[in-house]
Amino acid sequence: MTIAPVQRTASTGSTAWTDARLILALEEVVETELNRHLKVAKEWMPHEYVPWSQGRDFDGVLGGEAWALEQSKVTPLGRVSLVVNLLTEDNLPSYHHEIATMFGREGAWGTWVHRWTAEEGRHGIALRDYLLATRAVDPVELERARMMHMAEGFESDNSHSMLHSVAYVAFQELATRISHRNTGHFSGDPLCEQLLAKIANDENLHMVFYRNLLKAALEIAPDQAMRAVADVVIDFRMPGHGMPGFERSAAQIAIGGIYNLRIHHDDVLQPVLRHLKVMEIGGLGPEGLQAQQELGFFLDGLDAQATKFDERQAALLARRAANAEKKAEAARK
Ligand SMILES: [Fe+2]
Ligand SMILES: [Fe+2]
């Protein structure tokens, strides 16, 4: 079945797609991608990654031992990032609401929405179980932060447009993958790294699904999809931006090398844009061309900003290392 756009844009005379028409036109692609996803996604068991033997009662109802910082075996940077990642995963009910409202709960779209939700649900479960069993973070602070974060809810910046939503999740799933993977890498605990690599693998498959969908959208509605990609890349923010203390945590995560401008540019934006050959797409109308140009300017600017960040980061880390060396020397005397 071929679905055609219905509206004509008065200013340029080009045809415009409504969200409803696009959702219909992309249904077949969603079905193909869903089937491909179900074939490659391997079942895994979150409970196998939790060292339950390390768990013991907390204070309060059971009269166990209260949490204390020295019980945590993960690095300080790992603690900050694990909390950000878990709180981000915790807001799944809001994310489900956003995509179920946008994409619908029927047909292939609906099957994807529910399957994706089930896979995402595993991430919060696995992370929380790991953090509590190992006493990696303060459970009281964690619970209070979860309550505050979830009580705020999450509203997508892109709920006004289906194409913007698809473009956003294509980049955001990869951003989340990188963030989990690097958090595991810097956690200081090999088991934590293994768990986060497993979660990162799920996020990667989600990225592939949305990226392939975006590819189809760029073929069906190139000008509108290009506008969506440009807007989303230019205004990108992580889904957890509303959580308590996000700015401070994000700064530590950036300096620590888990997620920063350089990583965002090199490991998140560029791989998706290159794969889709976004900057090489030809035959665009004036609106698409304008968006493609804006995107190009933005990426150049971001690369320059990332280079400045790299320099600041290197200087700061060198200062920290020198201070630590001085302290160690004073202690030896
Ligand atoms: Fe996730
Ligand atoms: Fe995901």
Tab-separated table of N, CA and C and ligand atoms in Angstrom, residues 89 112 116 119-120 123 169 172-174 176-177 180 199-200 202-207 210, ligand 2:
chain	number	residue	atom	x	y	z
A	89	GLU	N	16.438	5.837	33.784
A	89	GLU	CA	15.660	4.632	33.470
A	89	GLU	C	14.346	4.613	34.255
A	112	TRP	N	5.840	-2.790	18.997
A	112	TRP	CA	7.163	-2.227	19.299
A	112	TRP	C	7.148	-1.434	20.612
A	116	TRP	N	9.517	-2.566	23.556
A	116	TRP	CA	10.564	-1.622	23.974
A	116	TRP	C	10.419	-1.307	25.474
A	119	GLU	N	11.695	-4.144	27.585
A	119	GLU	CA	13.164	-4.212	27.617
A	119	GLU	C	13.738	-3.106	28.496
A	120	GLU	N	13.171	-1.904	28.371
A	120	GLU	CA	13.663	-0.794	29.197
A	120	GLU	C	13.409	-1.063	30.680
A	123	HIS	N	16.144	-2.560	32.671
A	123	HIS	CA	17.348	-1.779	33.003
A	123	HIS	C	17.274	-1.196	34.414
A	169	VAL	N	14.836	9.952	19.382
A	169	VAL	CA	15.158	8.664	20.007
A	169	VAL	C	16.324	7.963	19.306
A	172	GLN	N	19.135	9.634	21.036
A	172	GLN	CA	19.096	9.452	22.494
A	172	GLN	C	19.416	8.007	22.895
A	173	GLU	N	18.957	7.033	22.130
A	173	GLU	CA	19.265	5.635	22.477
A	173	GLU	C	20.777	5.402	22.394
A	174	LEU	N	21.406	6.010	21.397
A	174	LEU	CA	22.866	5.836	21.290
A	174	LEU	C	23.568	6.577	22.437
A	176	THR	N	22.418	7.029	25.375
A	176	THR	CA	22.218	6.211	26.571
A	176	THR	C	23.149	5.000	26.548
A	177	ARG	N	23.301	4.420	25.368
A	177	ARG	CA	24.220	3.281	25.248
A	177	ARG	C	25.638	3.669	25.683
A	180	HIS	N	25.876	4.335	29.483
A	180	HIS	CA	25.935	3.107	30.293
A	180	HIS	C	27.310	2.441	30.147
A	199	ILE	N	23.254	-3.892	29.358
A	199	ILE	CA	22.210	-2.877	29.170
A	199	ILE	C	22.529	-2.037	27.923
A	200	ALA	N	23.804	-1.686	27.780
A	200	ALA	CA	24.218	-0.866	26.626
A	200	ALA	C	23.908	-1.583	25.317
A	202	ASP	N	21.345	-3.576	24.773
A	202	ASP	CA	19.905	-3.344	24.507
A	202	ASP	C	19.704	-1.962	23.886
A	203	GLU	N	20.373	-0.961	24.476
A	203	GLU	CA	20.190	0.422	23.989
A	203	GLU	C	20.665	0.531	22.543
A	204	ASN	N	21.711	-0.210	22.228
A	204	ASN	CA	22.226	-0.156	20.860
A	204	ASN	C	21.188	-0.708	19.869
A	205	LEU	N	20.540	-1.791	20.264
A	205	LEU	CA	19.518	-2.357	19.366
A	205	LEU	C	18.330	-1.394	19.221
A	206	HIS	N	18.017	-0.677	20.285
A	206	HIS	CA	16.948	0.330	20.183
A	206	HIS	C	17.354	1.433	19.210
A	207	MET	N	18.617	1.850	19.323
A	207	MET	CA	19.124	2.874	18.403
A	207	MET	C	19.000	2.402	16.957
A	210	TYR	N	15.399	2.679	15.645
A	210	TYR	CA	14.952	4.050	15.345
A	210	TYR	C	15.767	4.680	14.204
B	2	FE	FE	16.750	2.021	25.082
